[in-house]
Amino acid sequence: MKITIIGSGYVGLVTGACFAEMGNHVVCLDRDAAKVERLRAGEVPIHEPGLETLVQRNAAAGRLRFTTEAAEAIGHGRVIFLAVGTPPREDGSADLAHALDAARSIGRHMNADRIVVNKSTVPVGTADLVQAAVRAELAARGADHRVVVVSNPEFLKEGAAVDDFMRPDRVVVGTDDAAALRLLRTLYAPYTRNHDRLLVMDVRSAELTKYAANAMLATRISFMNELANLAEELGADIESVRSGIGADARIGYSFLYAGTGYGGSCLPKDVKALMHTASSHEQPLSILSAVDAVNEQQKGLLARRVVAQFGPSLAGRRFALWGLAFKPETDDLREAPSLALIAQLRERGAEVVAYDPVATPAARALLEGDAGVRFASGALQACDGADALLIVTEWKEFRSPDFEALRERLKQPLVFDGRNLYDPVHAAAEGIDYRPVGRRRLHLKVAERAVASPASQVLPLSA
């Protein structure tokens, strides 16, 4: 099948490459000429495991092309996917300028009947606006081509997007048009051979489903973060609580990890956009307001703990920071908790030495000009002479560190762990003053009983 993708960002590029992998002929349209040239050369501008190989293989096979020419791209595809950005406005609402510009371009250049599929995350009712914009351009040039707008939201996790697309847990399709539904069933059939995972509904329900899904994930994260803060006050262990409630099949284990808050391009933006939609219809979502407020508060958790330890002025202090991306397996820094933490430490005069296995180039460009932020070539190198280590992103290479080397490099063996990577008893036995999130204080006797280590190597954990 001939497919056009408008927008070669994260969603558009993954979608185009994965469709091409199944034998479809895909043209990706993007305004950014420099990005298009890089993609033509086989360079993928984002870090996503497996994507670059997919792009290079299908481009070499002639099934995946990139262009800046709207007429060429729109004339190519029997089905046209919109995968453009919908950035937040100051009031939290989604900015639909790119989506409506793309719709008008489709109306100006389509030369036959087309099915337009909205993959972008957009407010309920956007399909109607897109259809109206296309039809207005058709009417302006006296063309009578038929256009059907379908909602087909993406549910891709950064860091696992290719696998998510190839093995979806569901494919949501919002349409009341039988021909469009048949086409999308055919298009997605190679990805759902094991069993039918196509969920068909009306367009507005499909648009709301995407927002509802991200709002639920954000709610689980903020709930666990609030519960973790309570657990510390009560002397409980949030990891034990997580296991206890996750074992309930009605709840499950996913998105129940306490930490320093959520970030990225989706959850923060979509929570605010859904709140704005609800308020504009006089149906405010009180739960989501709390979810958003808790998340903003949680992003300051590690900074507050550092201040509690070292005092309000951090001038002359240096802190090692492990992890910059908002989650592992990506270089995405949008709304990353690390950036909030760096800003809070710098405001108090601290120096920060950061390390991330993937996101350092993006962070260096973003923080260029701040002499108080440096970037290390390795995790241990970041710790040299630091007053403490702060862990923000749970990259795999941080999960089993050389604790002896940590003790030697840090001024004092103090670790503030925003992702609960280590067993507190083991960390104490390794001589680390370990400060996780939501885990009860472990006293010297507990650590001594649990791990056979010389008492001289065991330090009690403080709250």
XYZ file of C-alpha atoms in Angstrom:
463
model
C 0.000 0.000 0.000
C 1.115 3.561 -0.702
C 1.283 5.610 2.484
C 2.165 9.218 3.245
C 3.335 10.351 6.670
C 3.196 14.093 7.382
C 5.766 14.810 10.068
C 9.046 12.939 10.489
C 9.441 13.399 14.206
C 9.297 10.669 16.800
C 5.857 9.259 15.955
C 6.024 9.862 12.218
C 9.427 8.291 11.748
C 8.617 5.178 13.772
C 5.271 4.805 12.008
C 6.752 5.241 8.548
C 9.668 2.875 9.115
C 7.461 0.166 10.642
C 4.907 0.360 7.823
C 7.712 0.158 5.256
C 9.133 -2.901 7.032
C 5.948 -4.791 6.133
C 6.294 -4.020 2.416
C 4.347 -0.782 2.164
C 5.740 2.108 0.137
C 6.034 5.115 2.418
C 6.851 8.755 1.763
C 7.570 10.918 4.817
C 6.993 14.644 4.449
C 8.733 17.191 6.664
C 9.314 20.936 6.457
C 12.770 20.708 7.980
C 15.093 20.396 4.978
C 18.140 19.657 7.139
C 16.336 16.809 8.877
C 15.197 15.389 5.539
C 18.772 15.422 4.225
C 19.993 13.587 7.328
C 17.249 10.985 6.971
C 18.084 10.499 3.296
C 21.661 9.845 4.390
C 20.445 7.217 6.850
C 20.972 9.362 9.961
C 18.170 9.199 12.506
C 18.015 12.409 14.590
C 16.530 10.734 17.675
C 17.737 7.860 19.840
C 15.329 4.951 19.634
C 16.597 1.350 19.793
C 16.276 -0.410 16.442
C 14.926 2.573 14.525
C 18.051 3.561 12.623
C 18.527 0.026 11.279
C 14.879 -0.055 10.218
C 15.132 3.292 8.432
C 18.351 2.395 6.633
C 17.115 -1.040 5.527
C 13.824 0.183 4.104
C 15.323 3.270 2.494
C 17.868 1.040 0.741
C 15.039 -1.212 -0.432
C 13.199 1.775 -1.917
C 10.190 1.420 0.385
C 10.901 4.509 2.510
C 11.544 7.983 1.133
C 11.796 11.465 2.622
C 10.816 14.746 1.023
C 10.018 18.390 1.700
C 7.676 18.583 -1.307
C 4.041 18.537 -0.212
C 2.603 17.880 -3.670
C 4.857 14.856 -4.146
C 4.047 13.365 -0.775
C 0.299 13.998 -0.763
C -0.025 12.749 -4.312
C 1.681 9.503 -3.299
C -0.389 8.091 -0.468
C -3.757 6.420 -0.672
C -3.808 6.952 3.076
C -2.201 9.971 4.728
C -1.112 9.897 8.361
C -0.830 13.116 10.345
C 2.031 12.830 12.845
C 2.778 16.453 13.590
C 3.498 18.094 16.919
C 0.774 19.522 19.133
C 2.838 21.533 21.639
C 1.179 23.018 24.704
C 0.104 26.639 24.805
C 0.624 28.720 27.934
C -2.871 27.805 29.177
C -2.117 24.076 28.788
C -4.269 23.585 25.689
C -2.875 21.785 22.647
C -1.675 23.978 19.796
C -3.278 22.586 16.628
C -1.530 24.960 14.221
C 0.684 22.255 12.688
C -2.204 19.794 12.347
C -4.452 22.313 10.630
C -1.618 23.538 8.382
C -1.088 19.928 7.313
C -4.828 19.536 6.676
C -4.891 22.627 4.474
C -1.877 21.329 2.560
C -3.686 18.044 1.956
C -6.690 19.950 0.609
C -4.493 21.983 -1.725
C -2.617 19.024 -3.177
C -4.794 15.876 -3.035
C -5.616 14.649 -6.528
C -7.968 11.787 -5.649
C -10.089 10.533 -2.758
C -8.004 10.183 0.399
C -8.237 8.764 3.896
C -6.560 11.011 6.456
C -5.510 9.303 9.669
C -4.721 11.407 12.703
C -1.920 9.821 14.734
C -1.057 12.998 16.602
C -2.355 13.398 20.145
C -5.143 15.925 19.721
C -8.159 17.181 21.681
C -11.580 15.677 21.134
C -13.170 17.244 18.067
C -9.936 17.740 16.129
C -10.969 15.273 13.400
C -13.901 17.566 12.586
C -11.560 20.560 12.356
C -9.140 18.660 10.114
C -11.945 17.539 7.824
C -13.315 21.066 7.600
C -9.869 22.477 6.775
C -9.331 19.929 3.994
C -12.778 20.505 2.532
C -12.356 24.285 2.591
C -9.214 23.997 0.448
C -10.922 21.561 -1.917
C -13.863 23.930 -2.297
C -11.523 26.861 -2.941
C -10.096 25.119 -5.983
C -13.379 23.552 -7.104
C -12.315 19.966 -6.444
C -14.823 17.350 -5.305
C -12.528 14.630 -3.992
C -13.830 12.704 -1.002
C -11.913 12.861 2.274
C -12.491 10.778 5.398
C -10.696 11.627 8.647
C -9.950 8.761 11.032
C -8.522 8.819 14.551
C -5.767 6.258 15.138
C -3.807 7.431 18.200
C -0.335 6.094 18.910
C 0.586 4.297 22.132
C 4.344 4.114 21.706
C 6.739 4.100 24.650
C 9.962 5.972 24.067
C 12.781 3.465 24.271
C 10.546 0.631 23.043
C 8.619 2.297 20.227
C 9.599 -0.067 17.411
C 8.602 -3.122 19.416
C 5.381 -1.410 20.508
C 4.440 -0.738 16.902
C 5.367 -4.205 15.678
C 3.631 -5.969 18.588
C 0.840 -3.649 19.723
C -1.326 -4.517 22.699
C -4.156 -2.667 20.922
C -4.785 -0.627 17.790
C -7.474 1.979 18.367
C -9.374 3.097 15.268
C -12.016 5.783 15.446
C -14.270 5.930 12.386
C -17.816 5.325 11.193
C -16.709 4.879 7.582
C -16.756 1.238 6.465
C -14.264 1.699 3.622
C -11.754 3.461 5.852
C -12.097 0.730 8.469
C -11.456 -1.992 5.868
C -8.320 -0.217 4.702
C -6.937 0.169 8.215
C -7.736 -3.449 9.054
C -5.705 -4.461 6.015
C -2.878 -2.109 6.893
C -2.572 -3.346 10.482
C -3.207 -7.037 9.759
C 0.532 -7.964 9.726
C 0.899 -6.596 13.266
C -2.125 -8.386 14.737
C -1.890 -11.901 13.287
C -1.722 -13.575 16.691
C -5.176 -12.263 17.573
C -7.341 -9.337 16.556
C -6.309 -6.291 18.566
C -8.186 -3.685 16.573
C -10.518 -1.688 18.824
C -13.097 0.114 16.674
C -15.021 3.057 18.062
C -16.328 6.468 17.093
C -13.822 9.202 16.323
C -14.344 11.248 19.485
C -13.985 8.221 21.736
C -10.704 7.344 20.028
C -9.411 10.879 20.525
C -10.338 10.784 24.210
C -8.859 7.292 24.688
C -5.344 8.550 24.040
C -5.617 11.316 26.624
C -7.312 9.011 29.109
C -4.538 6.419 28.803
C -1.755 8.910 29.502
C -3.742 10.529 32.294
C -4.149 7.142 33.980
C -0.419 6.410 33.747
C 0.415 9.808 35.200
C -2.094 9.224 37.987
C -0.466 5.959 38.994
C 2.965 7.589 39.118
C 1.852 10.558 41.208
C -0.165 8.306 43.527
C 2.883 6.136 44.214
C 5.071 9.190 44.756
C 2.686 10.599 47.349
C 2.418 7.191 48.973
C 6.230 6.915 49.042
C 6.513 10.201 50.895
C 3.975 8.956 53.433
C 5.760 5.603 53.734
C 8.942 7.351 54.833
C 7.116 9.173 57.592
C 5.457 5.953 58.735
C 8.634 3.874 58.626
C 7.285 1.690 55.813
C 9.004 0.496 52.620
C 7.328 1.634 49.385
C 8.923 -1.243 47.459
C 7.184 -3.743 49.721
C 3.943 -1.804 49.349
C 4.361 -1.795 45.562
C 4.769 -5.564 45.528
C 1.791 -6.005 47.809
C -0.626 -3.983 45.724
C 0.846 -4.969 42.359
C 0.109 -8.616 43.069
C -3.571 -7.730 42.871
C -4.598 -8.549 39.290
C -6.953 -5.576 39.317
C -3.977 -3.247 39.835
C -0.873 -4.882 38.334
C 2.747 -3.800 38.650
C 3.187 -1.322 35.790
C 3.805 2.353 36.544
C 3.918 1.809 40.294
C 7.518 2.884 40.851
C 8.163 5.809 43.171
C 10.726 8.357 42.038
C 11.329 11.972 41.116
C 8.276 12.502 38.950
C 7.364 11.883 35.327
C 8.575 13.828 32.309
C 8.810 13.445 28.557
C 6.842 14.767 25.627
C 3.542 13.060 26.429
C 2.409 12.739 30.033
C 2.979 16.341 31.211
C 1.532 17.832 28.028
C -1.431 15.476 27.774
C -2.437 15.816 31.423
C -2.551 19.597 31.059
C -4.387 19.424 27.723
C -7.055 17.103 29.132
C -7.450 19.374 32.158
C -7.925 22.342 29.828
C -10.509 20.495 27.731
C -12.421 19.485 30.837
C -12.394 22.995 32.264
C -13.557 24.497 28.976
C -16.583 22.197 29.183
C -17.180 23.082 32.856
C -16.208 19.569 33.944
C -12.960 20.151 35.844
C -10.904 17.039 36.567
C -9.908 17.477 40.204
C -7.911 14.255 40.274
C -5.726 15.337 37.365
C -5.128 18.730 38.946
C -3.719 16.899 41.965
C -1.697 14.546 39.749
C -0.063 17.490 38.014
C 0.613 19.351 41.272
C 2.135 16.260 42.923
C 4.418 15.735 39.940
C 5.737 19.284 40.038
C 6.357 18.920 43.766
C 8.105 15.566 43.335
C 10.586 17.005 40.851
C 12.015 19.012 43.736
C 12.420 16.026 46.073
C 16.149 15.419 45.617
C 16.986 19.118 45.797
C 15.079 19.417 49.074
C 17.007 16.469 50.480
C 20.308 17.963 49.410
C 19.399 21.239 51.135
C 18.346 19.362 54.272
C 21.762 17.687 54.306
C 24.042 20.588 53.346
C 22.068 23.720 54.186
C 20.369 26.361 52.018
C 23.596 27.631 50.442
C 25.320 25.109 48.196
C 28.103 27.438 47.082
C 31.350 25.488 46.843
C 29.533 22.159 46.671
C 29.752 19.770 43.749
C 27.179 17.096 42.976
C 27.411 14.157 40.603
C 24.248 13.442 38.646
C 23.537 10.128 36.938
C 20.926 10.336 34.221
C 19.643 13.261 32.173
C 16.992 11.785 29.843
C 13.499 11.629 31.313
C 13.655 7.813 31.051
C 16.158 5.174 29.882
C 16.729 4.260 26.227
C 16.020 7.743 24.925
C 17.788 11.069 24.609
C 14.576 13.014 25.193
C 15.004 15.826 27.724
C 11.538 17.350 27.442
C 10.151 17.974 30.935
C 12.965 15.806 32.345
C 13.215 15.797 36.166
C 16.990 16.126 35.776
C 16.634 19.615 34.322
C 14.481 20.756 37.229
C 17.029 19.329 39.661
C 19.981 20.979 37.929
C 18.199 24.341 37.957
C 17.404 24.021 41.667
C 20.986 23.129 42.559
C 22.448 25.876 40.409
C 20.131 28.471 41.967
C 21.776 27.677 45.307
C 25.299 27.954 43.921
C 26.180 24.282 43.464
C 28.283 22.857 40.667
C 26.840 19.855 38.812
C 28.790 17.175 36.951
C 26.378 15.032 34.960
C 26.612 11.791 33.046
C 24.107 10.113 30.721
C 25.017 7.352 28.261
C 22.852 8.837 25.481
C 21.407 12.263 26.330
C 24.642 14.167 27.060
C 24.917 15.825 23.605
C 21.339 17.102 23.830
C 21.881 18.316 27.396
C 25.166 19.996 26.489
C 23.400 21.950 23.734
C 20.513 22.858 26.031
C 22.679 23.986 28.954
C 25.409 25.611 26.890
C 26.747 28.710 28.558
C 26.262 27.538 32.147
C 29.808 27.119 33.432
C 28.487 25.477 36.589
C 27.286 22.417 34.690
C 29.839 20.002 33.290
C 29.506 16.621 31.637
C 31.594 13.572 32.468
C 32.686 10.848 30.069
C 31.614 8.095 32.452
C 29.497 7.438 35.525
C 32.408 7.083 37.945
C 34.237 10.070 36.481
C 31.226 12.226 37.343
C 31.714 11.328 41.008
C 35.298 12.555 41.342
C 35.409 14.976 44.262
C 31.623 15.278 44.478
C 29.885 15.891 47.791
C 27.163 13.401 46.869
C 25.750 11.365 43.991
C 22.190 11.984 42.779
C 20.523 9.339 40.596
C 17.711 10.567 38.346
C 17.396 8.110 35.421
C 17.421 4.325 35.827
C 19.824 3.390 33.026
C 20.905 -0.252 33.189
C 24.570 0.613 33.621
C 23.732 2.292 36.944
C 22.131 -0.802 38.470
C 25.251 -2.625 39.627
C 27.899 -0.004 40.343
C 31.316 -0.527 41.875
C 30.488 0.688 45.371
C 34.114 0.595 46.444
C 35.053 2.915 43.590
C 32.131 5.159 44.508
C 33.378 5.458 48.082
C 36.859 6.321 46.850
C 35.743 8.986 44.387
C 33.055 10.763 46.410
C 34.085 13.106 49.226
C 31.681 11.139 51.385
C 29.801 7.964 50.428
C 26.419 9.711 50.124
C 23.924 8.650 47.438
C 20.498 10.203 46.889
C 18.694 7.679 44.684
C 15.617 9.047 42.921
C 14.868 5.678 41.283
C 15.364 3.143 44.098
C 17.923 1.120 42.165
C 19.624 -0.589 45.100
C 18.768 -2.775 48.047
C 19.222 -0.469 51.061
C 20.672 -3.254 53.199
C 23.259 -4.144 50.580
C 24.133 -0.493 49.957
C 24.672 0.011 53.685
C 26.837 -3.078 53.832
C 28.944 -1.599 51.036
C 29.568 1.490 53.145
C 27.137 3.766 51.315
C 24.984 6.308 53.104
C 22.031 5.533 50.890
C 18.942 7.748 50.621
C 16.258 6.138 48.426
C 12.641 7.262 47.945
C 9.950 5.939 50.251
C 12.025 3.283 51.998
C 12.221 3.006 55.765
C 15.368 3.929 57.658
C 17.664 0.952 58.117
C 19.637 0.854 61.326
C 23.089 -0.596 61.753
C 21.873 -3.774 63.458
C 19.427 -4.551 60.658
C 22.125 -4.149 58.033
C 24.538 -6.286 60.035
C 22.018 -9.102 60.377
C 21.014 -9.044 56.708
C 24.466 -8.893 55.114
C 27.615 -10.429 56.522
C 30.006 -7.497 56.316
C 32.543 -5.975 58.682
C 30.848 -3.446 60.914
C 33.363 -0.830 59.887
C 31.988 -0.956 56.324
C 28.359 -0.469 57.341
C 26.851 2.971 57.722
C 23.344 3.590 59.041
C 20.967 5.200 56.579
C 19.470 8.545 57.432
C 16.132 9.754 56.214
